[in-house]
Amino acid sequence: MTAEIVNFPARQDPLPGPQSCAAGDLVLVCINAKLGLWAAWPVAMVDDDGVVLAVRSPPGKVLCVHRLACDPTLFGLRAADHIPWAFQGMAHKTWRDCESALLAFKAIEVRT
C-alpha cells in the first residue's frame, strides 16, 4: 500500500474584526422556517475559534445549536455590546422574523 503525503497550508491568523462569541452571549437562530420564527439562545459552548456549538435551554439543558436551527444563518450577539439587564431579558425570546429580532438587539446596544 502506498500513500501520498499532502501538505496542508499553515493556519492563518483570523482577520481583525468583530470578536467571537463566548459562553454568556446569545445566538439568534431560525427555529421554524415555515413560520419565520427566530429565537435567541444563551451560548453554552464555543469552539477554539469562537464558533457556537451549543446553547442552553430554559431549564438549563445543553443542546447542539445546529440541531435547533432550521436555517444555516446564525447571528452571534455579544453581551459586552449591549445593556446588561436588557440583554439578559432577550434570552429565549422569539420573533416573527429575523429583521425584528436584530432591530430589538440594535435598540439595546451600548453606544460608544
PDB file of N, CA and C in Angstrom:
ATOM      1  N   MET A   1       0.854  -1.174   0.000  1.00  0.00           N
ATOM      2  CA  MET A   1       0.000   0.000   0.000  1.00  0.00           C
ATOM      3  C   MET A   1       0.898   1.235   0.000  1.00  0.00           C
ATOM      4  N   THR A   2       0.527   2.216  -0.795  1.00  0.00           N
ATOM      5  CA  THR A   2       1.261   3.484  -0.811  1.00  0.00           C
ATOM      6  C   THR A   2       0.307   4.608  -0.448  1.00  0.00           C
ATOM      7  N   ALA A   3       0.911   5.667   0.008  1.00  0.00           N
ATOM      8  CA  ALA A   3       0.111   6.841   0.381  1.00  0.00           C
ATOM      9  C   ALA A   3       0.828   8.086  -0.079  1.00  0.00           C
ATOM     10  N   GLU A   4       0.050   9.014  -0.504  1.00  0.00           N
ATOM     11  CA  GLU A   4       0.611  10.299  -0.910  1.00  0.00           C
ATOM     12  C   GLU A   4       0.572  11.241   0.286  1.00  0.00           C
ATOM     13  N   ILE A   5       1.668  11.925   0.525  1.00  0.00           N
ATOM     14  CA  ILE A   5       1.719  12.893   1.624  1.00  0.00           C
ATOM     15  C   ILE A   5       1.214  14.229   1.098  1.00  0.00           C
ATOM     16  N   VAL A   6       0.215  14.743   1.762  1.00  0.00           N
ATOM     17  CA  VAL A   6      -0.388  16.008   1.364  1.00  0.00           C
ATOM     18  C   VAL A   6      -0.013  17.059   2.405  1.00  0.00           C
ATOM     19  N   ASN A   7       0.554  18.150   1.947  1.00  0.00           N
ATOM     20  CA  ASN A   7       0.906  19.244   2.857  1.00  0.00           C
ATOM     21  C   ASN A   7      -0.229  20.253   2.881  1.00  0.00           C
ATOM     22  N   PHE A   8      -0.801  20.437   4.061  1.00  0.00           N
ATOM     23  CA  PHE A   8      -1.855  21.421   4.217  1.00  0.00           C
ATOM     24  C   PHE A   8      -1.246  22.791   4.450  1.00  0.00           C
ATOM     25  N   PRO A   9      -1.894  23.840   3.964  1.00  0.00           N
ATOM     26  CA  PRO A   9      -1.351  25.185   4.213  1.00  0.00           C
ATOM     27  C   PRO A   9      -1.392  25.500   5.709  1.00  0.00           C
ATOM     28  N   ALA A  10      -0.446  26.307   6.139  1.00  0.00           N
ATOM     29  CA  ALA A  10      -0.418  26.705   7.547  1.00  0.00           C
ATOM     30  C   ALA A  10      -1.662  27.512   7.876  1.00  0.00           C
ATOM     31  N   ARG A  11      -2.123  27.388   9.093  1.00  0.00           N
ATOM     32  CA  ARG A  11      -3.313  28.125   9.534  1.00  0.00           C
ATOM     33  C   ARG A  11      -3.011  29.615   9.572  1.00  0.00           C
ATOM     34  N   GLN A  12      -3.904  30.375   9.007  1.00  0.00           N
ATOM     35  CA  GLN A  12      -3.773  31.821   9.008  1.00  0.00           C
ATOM     36  C   GLN A  12      -4.393  32.387  10.279  1.00  0.00           C
ATOM     37  N   ASP A  13      -3.833  33.453  10.807  1.00  0.00           N
ATOM     38  CA  ASP A  13      -4.464  34.123  11.936  1.00  0.00           C
ATOM     39  C   ASP A  13      -5.769  34.733  11.456  1.00  0.00           C
ATOM     40  N   PRO A  14      -6.801  34.732  12.324  1.00  0.00           N
ATOM     41  CA  PRO A  14      -8.069  35.322  11.890  1.00  0.00           C
ATOM     42  C   PRO A  14      -7.894  36.797  11.543  1.00  0.00           C
ATOM     43  N   LEU A  15      -8.699  37.227  10.599  1.00  0.00           N
ATOM     44  CA  LEU A  15      -8.663  38.636  10.222  1.00  0.00           C
ATOM     45  C   LEU A  15      -9.191  39.488  11.368  1.00  0.00           C
ATOM     46  N   PRO A  16      -8.632  40.684  11.548  1.00  0.00           N
ATOM     47  CA  PRO A  16      -9.195  41.537  12.592  1.00  0.00           C
ATOM     48  C   PRO A  16     -10.635  41.887  12.258  1.00  0.00           C
ATOM     49  N   GLY A  17     -11.441  41.998  13.262  1.00  0.00           N
ATOM     50  CA  GLY A  17     -12.845  42.300  13.041  1.00  0.00           C
ATOM     51  C   GLY A  17     -13.621  42.045  14.304  1.00  0.00           C
ATOM     52  N   PRO A  18     -14.916  41.769  14.179  1.00  0.00           N
ATOM     53  CA  PRO A  18     -15.729  41.534  15.370  1.00  0.00           C
ATOM     54  C   PRO A  18     -15.204  40.337  16.151  1.00  0.00           C
ATOM     55  N   GLN A  19     -15.274  40.431  17.453  1.00  0.00           N
ATOM     56  CA  GLN A  19     -14.824  39.332  18.284  1.00  0.00           C
ATOM     57  C   GLN A  19     -15.823  38.191  18.229  1.00  0.00           C
ATOM     58  N   SER A  20     -15.336  37.017  18.543  1.00  0.00           N
ATOM     59  CA  SER A  20     -16.159  35.818  18.512  1.00  0.00           C
ATOM     60  C   SER A  20     -17.091  35.750  19.711  1.00  0.00           C
ATOM     61  N   CYS A  21     -18.024  34.833  19.639  1.00  0.00           N
ATOM     62  CA  CYS A  21     -18.943  34.594  20.752  1.00  0.00           C
ATOM     63  C   CYS A  21     -18.245  33.835  21.868  1.00  0.00           C
ATOM     64  N   ALA A  22     -18.826  33.935  23.044  1.00  0.00           N
ATOM     65  CA  ALA A  22     -18.342  33.208  24.217  1.00  0.00           C
ATOM     66  C   ALA A  22     -19.555  32.800  25.041  1.00  0.00           C
ATOM     67  N   ALA A  23     -19.348  31.893  25.972  1.00  0.00           N
ATOM     68  CA  ALA A  23     -20.429  31.491  26.869  1.00  0.00           C
ATOM     69  C   ALA A  23     -20.989  32.741  27.536  1.00  0.00           C
ATOM     70  N   GLY A  24     -22.304  32.844  27.604  1.00  0.00           N
ATOM     71  CA  GLY A  24     -22.952  34.019  28.173  1.00  0.00           C
ATOM     72  C   GLY A  24     -23.476  34.983  27.121  1.00  0.00           C
ATOM     73  N   ASP A  25     -22.982  34.862  25.894  1.00  0.00           N
ATOM     74  CA  ASP A  25     -23.521  35.655  24.796  1.00  0.00           C
ATOM     75  C   ASP A  25     -24.807  34.987  24.323  1.00  0.00           C
ATOM     76  N   LEU A  26     -25.448  35.562  23.317  1.00  0.00           N
ATOM     77  CA  LEU A  26     -26.654  34.971  22.738  1.00  0.00           C
ATOM     78  C   LEU A  26     -26.421  34.698  21.263  1.00  0.00           C
ATOM     79  N   VAL A  27     -27.112  33.698  20.755  1.00  0.00           N
ATOM     80  CA  VAL A  27     -27.079  33.419  19.330  1.00  0.00           C
ATOM     81  C   VAL A  27     -28.530  33.412  18.840  1.00  0.00           C
ATOM     82  N   LEU A  28     -28.755  34.088  17.729  1.00  0.00           N
ATOM     83  CA  LEU A  28     -30.085  34.200  17.144  1.00  0.00           C
ATOM     84  C   LEU A  28     -30.187  33.191  16.012  1.00  0.00           C
ATOM     85  N   VAL A  29     -31.168  32.274  16.108  1.00  0.00           N
ATOM     86  CA  VAL A  29     -31.326  31.219  15.104  1.00  0.00           C
ATOM     87  C   VAL A  29     -32.782  31.111  14.665  1.00  0.00           C
ATOM     88  N   CYS A  30     -32.969  30.637  13.445  1.00  0.00           N
ATOM     89  CA  CYS A  30     -34.314  30.360  12.946  1.00  0.00           C
ATOM     90  C   CYS A  30     -34.727  29.001  13.488  1.00  0.00           C
ATOM     91  N   ILE A  31     -35.837  28.948  14.198  1.00  0.00           N
ATOM     92  CA  ILE A  31     -36.289  27.682  14.764  1.00  0.00           C
ATOM     93  C   ILE A  31     -37.506  27.118  14.034  1.00  0.00           C
ATOM     94  N   ASN A  32     -38.074  27.899  13.105  1.00  0.00           N
ATOM     95  CA  ASN A  32     -39.184  27.413  12.295  1.00  0.00           C
ATOM     96  C   ASN A  32     -39.245  28.248  11.014  1.00  0.00           C
ATOM     97  N   ALA A  33     -38.716  27.684   9.935  1.00  0.00           N
ATOM     98  CA  ALA A  33     -38.656  28.422   8.663  1.00  0.00           C
ATOM     99  C   ALA A  33     -40.036  28.667   8.072  1.00  0.00           C
ATOM    100  N   LYS A  34     -40.953  27.734   8.277  1.00  0.00           N
ATOM    101  CA  LYS A  34     -42.294  27.883   7.718  1.00  0.00           C
ATOM    102  C   LYS A  34     -42.996  29.112   8.304  1.00  0.00           C
ATOM    103  N   LEU A  35     -42.817  29.337   9.599  1.00  0.00           N
ATOM    104  CA  LEU A  35     -43.418  30.499  10.264  1.00  0.00           C
ATOM    105  C   LEU A  35     -42.483  31.705  10.307  1.00  0.00           C
ATOM    106  N   GLY A  36     -41.222  31.498   9.958  1.00  0.00           N
ATOM    107  CA  GLY A  36     -40.248  32.581  10.051  1.00  0.00           C
ATOM    108  C   GLY A  36     -39.931  32.926  11.493  1.00  0.00           C
ATOM    109  N   LEU A  37     -39.961  31.946  12.361  1.00  0.00           N
ATOM    110  CA  LEU A  37     -39.772  32.161  13.792  1.00  0.00           C
ATOM    111  C   LEU A  37     -38.286  32.099  14.167  1.00  0.00           C
ATOM    112  N   TRP A  38     -37.824  33.144  14.827  1.00  0.00           N
ATOM    113  CA  TRP A  38     -36.426  33.253  15.261  1.00  0.00           C
ATOM    114  C   TRP A  38     -36.381  33.344  16.782  1.00  0.00           C
ATOM    115  N   ALA A  39     -35.343  32.774  17.384  1.00  0.00           N
ATOM    116  CA  ALA A  39     -35.207  32.800  18.841  1.00  0.00           C
ATOM    117  C   ALA A  39     -33.758  33.069  19.232  1.00  0.00           C
ATOM    118  N   ALA A  40     -33.600  33.721  20.382  1.00  0.00           N
ATOM    119  CA  ALA A  40     -32.270  33.998  20.936  1.00  0.00           C
ATOM    120  C   ALA A  40     -31.983  32.972  22.024  1.00  0.00           C
ATOM    121  N   TRP A  41     -30.875  32.265  21.882  1.00  0.00           N
ATOM    122  CA  TRP A  41     -30.486  31.229  22.834  1.00  0.00           C
ATOM    123  C   TRP A  41     -29.178  31.616  23.517  1.00  0.00           C
ATOM    124  N   PRO A  42     -29.063  31.391  24.811  1.00  0.00           N
ATOM    125  CA  PRO A  42     -27.789  31.650  25.501  1.00  0.00           C
ATOM    126  C   PRO A  42     -26.728  30.656  25.041  1.00  0.00           C
ATOM    127  N   VAL A  43     -25.566  31.162  24.737  1.00  0.00           N
ATOM    128  CA  VAL A  43     -24.455  30.318  24.292  1.00  0.00           C
ATOM    129  C   VAL A  43     -23.919  29.539  25.489  1.00  0.00           C
ATOM    130  N   ALA A  44     -23.827  28.228  25.330  1.00  0.00           N
ATOM    131  CA  ALA A  44     -23.287  27.370  26.382  1.00  0.00           C
ATOM    132  C   ALA A  44     -21.846  26.970  26.089  1.00  0.00           C
ATOM    133  N   MET A  45     -21.513  26.806  24.783  1.00  0.00           N
ATOM    134  CA  MET A  45     -20.182  26.328  24.434  1.00  0.00           C
ATOM    135  C   MET A  45     -19.794  26.808  23.041  1.00  0.00           C
ATOM    136  N   VAL A  46     -18.521  27.185  22.897  1.00  0.00           N
ATOM    137  CA  VAL A  46     -17.964  27.563  21.602  1.00  0.00           C
ATOM    138  C   VAL A  46     -16.679  26.771  21.367  1.00  0.00           C
ATOM    139  N   ASP A  47     -16.280  26.668  20.103  1.00  0.00           N
ATOM    140  CA  ASP A  47     -15.011  26.004  19.824  1.00  0.00           C
ATOM    141  C   ASP A  47     -13.874  27.014  19.963  1.00  0.00           C
ATOM    142  N   ASP A  48     -12.659  26.598  19.660  1.00  0.00           N
ATOM    143  CA  ASP A  48     -11.493  27.466  19.841  1.00  0.00           C
ATOM    144  C   ASP A  48     -11.522  28.710  18.971  1.00  0.00           C
ATOM    145  N   ASP A  49     -12.309  28.680  17.900  1.00  0.00           N
ATOM    146  CA  ASP A  49     -12.418  29.834  17.007  1.00  0.00           C
ATOM    147  C   ASP A  49     -13.615  30.709  17.335  1.00  0.00           C
ATOM    148  N   GLY A  50     -14.346  30.386  18.389  1.00  0.00           N
ATOM    149  CA  GLY A  50     -15.498  31.185  18.774  1.00  0.00           C
ATOM    150  C   GLY A  50     -16.770  30.828  18.048  1.00  0.00           C
ATOM    151  N   VAL A  51     -16.781  29.687  17.338  1.00  0.00           N
ATOM    152  CA  VAL A  51     -17.980  29.239  16.647  1.00  0.00           C
ATOM    153  C   VAL A  51     -18.895  28.570  17.673  1.00  0.00           C
ATOM    154  N   VAL A  52     -20.158  28.978  17.685  1.00  0.00           N
ATOM    155  CA  VAL A  52     -21.112  28.451  18.661  1.00  0.00           C
ATOM    156  C   VAL A  52     -21.410  26.982  18.354  1.00  0.00           C
ATOM    157  N   LEU A  53     -21.225  26.134  19.362  1.00  0.00           N
ATOM    158  CA  LEU A  53     -21.512  24.709  19.230  1.00  0.00           C
ATOM    159  C   LEU A  53     -22.791  24.316  19.964  1.00  0.00           C
ATOM    160  N   ALA A  54     -23.019  24.915  21.133  1.00  0.00           N
ATOM    161  CA  ALA A  54     -24.153  24.510  21.951  1.00  0.00           C
ATOM    162  C   ALA A  54     -24.782  25.712  22.641  1.00  0.00           C
ATOM    163  N   VAL A  55     -26.075  25.568  22.928  1.00  0.00           N
ATOM    164  CA  VAL A  55     -26.846  26.603  23.626  1.00  0.00           C
ATOM    165  C   VAL A  55     -27.513  25.981  24.843  1.00  0.00           C
ATOM    166  N   ARG A  56     -28.059  26.843  25.695  1.00  0.00           N
ATOM    167  CA  ARG A  56     -28.705  26.372  26.921  1.00  0.00           C
ATOM    168  C   ARG A  56     -30.213  26.629  26.834  1.00  0.00           C
ATOM    169  N   SER A  57     -31.000  25.597  27.133  1.00  0.00           N
ATOM    170  CA  SER A  57     -32.462  25.701  27.119  1.00  0.00           C
ATOM    171  C   SER A  57     -32.935  26.380  28.406  1.00  0.00           C
ATOM    172  N   PRO A  58     -34.208  26.815  28.456  1.00  0.00           N
ATOM    173  CA  PRO A  58     -34.707  27.466  29.678  1.00  0.00           C
ATOM    174  C   PRO A  58     -34.519  26.631  30.952  1.00  0.00           C
ATOM    175  N   PRO A  59     -34.708  25.296  30.915  1.00  0.00           N
ATOM    176  CA  PRO A  59     -34.463  24.534  32.141  1.00  0.00           C
ATOM    177  C   PRO A  59     -32.979  24.263  32.409  1.00  0.00           C
ATOM    178  N   GLY A  60     -32.102  24.681  31.478  1.00  0.00           N
ATOM    179  CA  GLY A  60     -30.669  24.524  31.701  1.00  0.00           C
ATOM    180  C   GLY A  60     -30.014  23.397  30.933  1.00  0.00           C
ATOM    181  N   LYS A  61     -30.763  22.705  30.096  1.00  0.00           N
ATOM    182  CA  LYS A  61     -30.201  21.614  29.312  1.00  0.00           C
ATOM    183  C   LYS A  61     -29.342  22.177  28.182  1.00  0.00           C
ATOM    184  N   VAL A  62     -28.187  21.559  27.920  1.00  0.00           N
ATOM    185  CA  VAL A  62     -27.300  21.984  26.841  1.00  0.00           C
ATOM    186  C   VAL A  62     -27.695  21.250  25.572  1.00  0.00           C
ATOM    187  N   LEU A  63     -27.935  22.020  24.496  1.00  0.00           N
ATOM    188  CA  LEU A  63     -28.388  21.469  23.221  1.00  0.00           C
ATOM    189  C   LEU A  63     -27.465  21.924  22.091  1.00  0.00           C
ATOM    190  N   CYS A  64     -27.274  21.053  21.093  1.00  0.00           N
ATOM    191  CA  CYS A  64     -26.473  21.414  19.916  1.00  0.00           C
ATOM    192  C   CYS A  64     -27.217  22.468  19.113  1.00  0.00           C
ATOM    193  N   VAL A  65     -26.589  23.589  18.854  1.00  0.00           N
ATOM    194  CA  VAL A  65     -27.254  24.689  18.151  1.00  0.00           C
ATOM    195  C   VAL A  65     -27.645  24.297  16.729  1.00  0.00           C
ATOM    196  N   HIS A  66     -26.867  23.436  16.088  1.00  0.00           N
ATOM    197  CA  HIS A  66     -27.160  23.063  14.706  1.00  0.00           C
ATOM    198  C   HIS A  66     -28.348  22.109  14.600  1.00  0.00           C
ATOM    199  N   ARG A  67     -28.719  21.479  15.693  1.00  0.00           N
ATOM    200  CA  ARG A  67     -29.915  20.636  15.695  1.00  0.00           C
ATOM    201  C   ARG A  67     -31.171  21.484  15.889  1.00  0.00           C
ATOM    202  N   LEU A  68     -31.035  22.654  16.477  1.00  0.00           N
ATOM    203  CA  LEU A  68     -32.177  23.543  16.696  1.00  0.00           C
ATOM    204  C   LEU A  68     -32.469  24.411  15.483  1.00  0.00           C
ATOM    205  N   ALA A  69     -31.426  24.825  14.801  1.00  0.00           N
ATOM    206  CA  ALA A  69     -31.557  25.792  13.711  1.00  0.00           C
ATOM    207  C   ALA A  69     -32.064  25.118  12.439  1.00  0.00           C
ATOM    208  N   CYS A  70     -33.065  25.721  11.811  1.00  0.00           N
ATOM    209  CA  CYS A  70     -33.586  25.193  10.550  1.00  0.00           C
ATOM    210  C   CYS A  70     -33.028  25.977   9.362  1.00  0.00           C
ATOM    211  N   ASP A  71     -32.143  26.903   9.640  1.00  0.00           N
ATOM    212  CA  ASP A  71     -31.519  27.734   8.617  1.00  0.00           C
ATOM    213  C   ASP A  71     -30.042  27.838   8.999  1.00  0.00           C
ATOM    214  N   PRO A  72     -29.134  27.765   8.050  1.00  0.00           N
ATOM    215  CA  PRO A  72     -27.709  27.839   8.406  1.00  0.00           C
ATOM    216  C   PRO A  72     -27.257  29.218   8.899  1.00  0.00           C
ATOM    217  N   THR A  73     -28.104  30.230   8.756  1.00  0.00           N
ATOM    218  CA  THR A  73     -27.739  31.577   9.194  1.00  0.00           C
ATOM    219  C   THR A  73     -27.914  31.706  10.703  1.00  0.00           C
ATOM    220  N   LEU A  74     -26.839  32.067  11.374  1.00  0.00           N
ATOM    221  CA  LEU A  74     -26.855  32.307  12.816  1.00  0.00           C
ATOM    222  C   LEU A  74     -26.264  33.688  13.058  1.00  0.00           C
ATOM    223  N   PHE A  75     -26.778  34.391  14.054  1.00  0.00           N
ATOM    224  CA  PHE A  75     -26.251  35.692  14.415  1.00  0.00           C
ATOM    225  C   PHE A  75     -25.745  35.629  15.849  1.00  0.00           C
ATOM    226  N   GLY A  76     -24.453  35.835  16.037  1.00  0.00           N
ATOM    227  CA  GLY A  76     -23.880  35.884  17.374  1.00  0.00           C
ATOM    228  C   GLY A  76     -24.020  37.296  17.929  1.00  0.00           C
ATOM    229  N   LEU A  77     -24.509  37.403  19.143  1.00  0.00           N
ATOM    230  CA  LEU A  77     -24.731  38.702  19.783  1.00  0.00           C
ATOM    231  C   LEU A  77     -23.957  38.718  21.098  1.00  0.00           C
ATOM    232  N   ARG A  78     -23.011  39.634  21.208  1.00  0.00           N
ATOM    233  CA  ARG A  78     -22.128  39.679  22.370  1.00  0.00           C
ATOM    234  C   ARG A  78     -22.749  40.471  23.509  1.00  0.00           C
ATOM    235  N   ALA A  79     -22.689  39.904  24.693  1.00  0.00           N
ATOM    236  CA  ALA A  79     -23.225  40.563  25.886  1.00  0.00           C
ATOM    237  C   ALA A  79     -22.520  41.893  26.128  1.00  0.00           C
ATOM    238  N   ALA A  80     -21.221  41.949  25.879  1.00  0.00           N
ATOM    239  CA  ALA A  80     -20.445  43.160  26.138  1.00  0.00           C
ATOM    240  C   ALA A  80     -20.880  44.343  25.269  1.00  0.00           C
ATOM    241  N   ASP A  81     -21.574  44.075  24.183  1.00  0.00           N
ATOM    242  CA  ASP A  81     -22.002  45.129  23.263  1.00  0.00           C
ATOM    243  C   ASP A  81     -23.399  45.667  23.568  1.00  0.00           C
ATOM    244  N   HIS A  82     -24.028  45.167  24.632  1.00  0.00           N
ATOM    245  CA  HIS A  82     -25.419  45.521  24.931  1.00  0.00           C
ATOM    246  C   HIS A  82     -25.606  45.893  26.398  1.00  0.00           C
ATOM    247  N   ILE A  83     -26.699  46.569  26.699  1.00  0.00           N
ATOM    248  CA  ILE A  83     -27.055  46.924  28.076  1.00  0.00           C
ATOM    249  C   ILE A  83     -27.299  45.599  28.817  1.00  0.00           C
ATOM    250  N   PRO A  84     -26.566  45.329  29.902  1.00  0.00           N
ATOM    251  CA  PRO A  84     -26.610  44.008  30.544  1.00  0.00           C
ATOM    252  C   PRO A  84     -27.998  43.497  30.933  1.00  0.00           C
ATOM    253  N   TRP A  85     -28.783  44.287  31.644  1.00  0.00           N
ATOM    254  CA  TRP A  85     -30.092  43.790  32.110  1.00  0.00           C
ATOM    255  C   TRP A  85     -31.042  43.554  30.941  1.00  0.00           C
ATOM    256  N   ALA A  86     -30.975  44.397  29.917  1.00  0.00           N
ATOM    257  CA  ALA A  86     -31.846  44.236  28.748  1.00  0.00           C
ATOM    258  C   ALA A  86     -31.413  43.018  27.924  1.00  0.00           C
ATOM    259  N   PHE A  87     -30.118  42.823  27.810  1.00  0.00           N
ATOM    260  CA  PHE A  87     -29.585  41.693  27.049  1.00  0.00           C
ATOM    261  C   PHE A  87     -30.008  40.368  27.688  1.00  0.00           C
ATOM    262  N   GLN A  88     -29.904  40.277  28.999  1.00  0.00           N
ATOM    263  CA  GLN A  88     -30.297  39.049  29.698  1.00  0.00           C
ATOM    264  C   GLN A  88     -31.781  38.752  29.494  1.00  0.00           C
ATOM    265  N   GLY A  89     -32.596  39.791  29.400  1.00  0.00           N
ATOM    266  CA  GLY A  89     -34.028  39.625  29.184  1.00  0.00           C
ATOM    267  C   GLY A  89     -34.382  39.116  27.791  1.00  0.00           C
ATOM    268  N   MET A  90     -33.433  39.152  26.863  1.00  0.00           N
ATOM    269  CA  MET A  90     -33.688  38.685  25.493  1.00  0.00           C
ATOM    270  C   MET A  90     -33.510  37.174  25.349  1.00  0.00           C
ATOM    271  N   ALA A  91     -32.893  36.528  26.327  1.00  0.00           N
ATOM    272  CA  ALA A  91     -32.667  35.083  26.244  1.00  0.00           C
ATOM    273  C   ALA A  91     -33.998  34.343  26.132  1.00  0.00           C
ATOM    274  N   HIS A  92     -34.070  33.439  25.167  1.00  0.00           N
ATOM    275  CA  HIS A  92     -35.229  32.591  24.881  1.00  0.00           C
ATOM    276  C   HIS A  92     -36.438  33.354  24.347  1.00  0.00           C
ATOM    277  N   LYS A  93     -36.268  34.598  23.993  1.00  0.00           N
ATOM    278  CA  LYS A  93     -37.349  35.372  23.389  1.00  0.00           C
ATOM    279  C   LYS A  93     -37.442  34.987  21.912  1.00  0.00           C
ATOM    280  N   THR A  94     -38.647  35.086  21.337  1.00  0.00           N
ATOM    281  CA  THR A  94     -38.837  34.752  19.930  1.00  0.00           C
ATOM    282  C   THR A  94     -39.403  35.945  19.162  1.00  0.00           C
ATOM    283  N   TRP A  95     -39.140  35.950  17.850  1.00  0.00           N
ATOM    284  CA  TRP A  95     -39.621  36.994  16.946  1.00  0.00           C
ATOM    285  C   TRP A  95     -40.157  36.337  15.685  1.00  0.00           C
ATOM    286  N   ARG A  96     -41.054  37.037  15.012  1.00  0.00           N
ATOM    287  CA  ARG A  96     -41.671  36.526  13.784  1.00  0.00           C
ATOM    288  C   ARG A  96     -40.775  36.634  12.563  1.00  0.00           C
ATOM    289  N   ASP A  97     -39.690  37.411  12.657  1.00  0.00           N
ATOM    290  CA  ASP A  97     -38.751  37.490  11.544  1.00  0.00           C
ATOM    291  C   ASP A  97     -37.385  37.935  12.065  1.00  0.00           C
ATOM    292  N   CYS A  98     -36.396  37.678  11.274  1.00  0.00           N
ATOM    293  CA  CYS A  98     -35.015  37.978  11.635  1.00  0.00           C
ATOM    294  C   CYS A  98     -34.784  39.481  11.813  1.00  0.00           C
ATOM    295  N   GLU A  99     -35.356  40.276  10.931  1.00  0.00           N
ATOM    296  CA  GLU A  99     -35.144  41.717  10.977  1.00  0.00           C
ATOM    297  C   GLU A  99     -35.656  42.326  12.286  1.00  0.00           C
ATOM    298  N   SER A 100     -36.820  41.883  12.740  1.00  0.00           N
ATOM    299  CA  SER A 100     -37.371  42.387  14.006  1.00  0.00           C
ATOM    300  C   SER A 100     -36.466  42.035  15.175  1.00  0.00           C
ATOM    301  N   ALA A 101     -35.940  40.833  15.157  1.00  0.00           N
ATOM    302  CA  ALA A 101     -35.042  40.390  16.226  1.00  0.00           C
ATOM    303  C   ALA A 101     -33.770  41.240  16.243  1.00  0.00           C
ATOM    304  N   LEU A 102     -33.181  41.428  15.080  1.00  0.00           N
ATOM    305  CA  LEU A 102     -31.949  42.217  15.019  1.00  0.00           C
ATOM    306  C   LEU A 102     -32.190  43.674  15.427  1.00  0.00           C
ATOM    307  N   LEU A 103     -33.336  44.224  15.055  1.00  0.00           N
ATOM    308  CA  LEU A 103     -33.677  45.591  15.479  1.00  0.00           C
ATOM    309  C   LEU A 103     -33.844  45.678  16.989  1.00  0.00           C
ATOM    310  N   ALA A 104     -34.407  44.640  17.604  1.00  0.00           N
ATOM    311  CA  ALA A 104     -34.573  44.622  19.060  1.00  0.00           C
ATOM    312  C   ALA A 104     -33.213  44.648  19.743  1.00  0.00           C
ATOM    313  N   PHE A 105     -32.244  43.923  19.209  1.00  0.00           N
ATOM    314  CA  PHE A 105     -30.897  43.941  19.795  1.00  0.00           C
ATOM    315  C   PHE A 105     -30.180  45.248  19.500  1.00  0.00           C
ATOM    316  N   LYS A 106     -30.419  45.810  18.342  1.00  0.00           N
ATOM    317  CA  LYS A 106     -29.824  47.107  17.996  1.00  0.00           C
ATOM    318  C   LYS A 106     -30.291  48.176  18.979  1.00  0.00           C
ATOM    319  N   ALA A 107     -31.538  48.090  19.416  1.00  0.00           N
ATOM    320  CA  ALA A 107     -32.100  49.082  20.329  1.00  0.00           C
ATOM    321  C   ALA A 107     -31.454  49.052  21.714  1.00  0.00           C
ATOM    322  N   ILE A 108     -30.828  47.932  22.079  1.00  0.00           N
ATOM    323  CA  ILE A 108     -30.208  47.854  23.410  1.00  0.00           C
ATOM    324  C   ILE A 108     -28.677  47.829  23.336  1.00  0.00           C
ATOM    325  N   GLU A 109     -28.128  48.188  22.189  1.00  0.00           N
ATOM    326  CA  GLU A 109     -26.665  48.273  22.062  1.00  0.00           C
ATOM    327  C   GLU A 109     -26.124  49.363  22.960  1.00  0.00           C
ATOM    328  N   VAL A 110     -24.923  49.124  23.467  1.00  0.00           N
ATOM    329  CA  VAL A 110     -24.219  50.149  24.229  1.00  0.00           C
ATOM    330  C   VAL A 110     -23.598  51.093  23.225  1.00  0.00           C
ATOM    331  N   ARG A 111     -23.902  52.338  23.339  1.00  0.00           N
ATOM    332  CA  ARG A 111     -23.375  53.352  22.411  1.00  0.00           C
ATOM    333  C   ARG A 111     -22.042  53.864  22.934  1.00  0.00           C
ATOM    334  N   THR A 112     -21.039  53.807  22.080  1.00  0.00           N
ATOM    335  CA  THR A 112     -19.720  54.290  22.490  1.00  0.00           C
ATOM    336  C   THR A 112     -19.336  55.550  21.797  1.00  0.00           C
TER     337      THR A 112
END
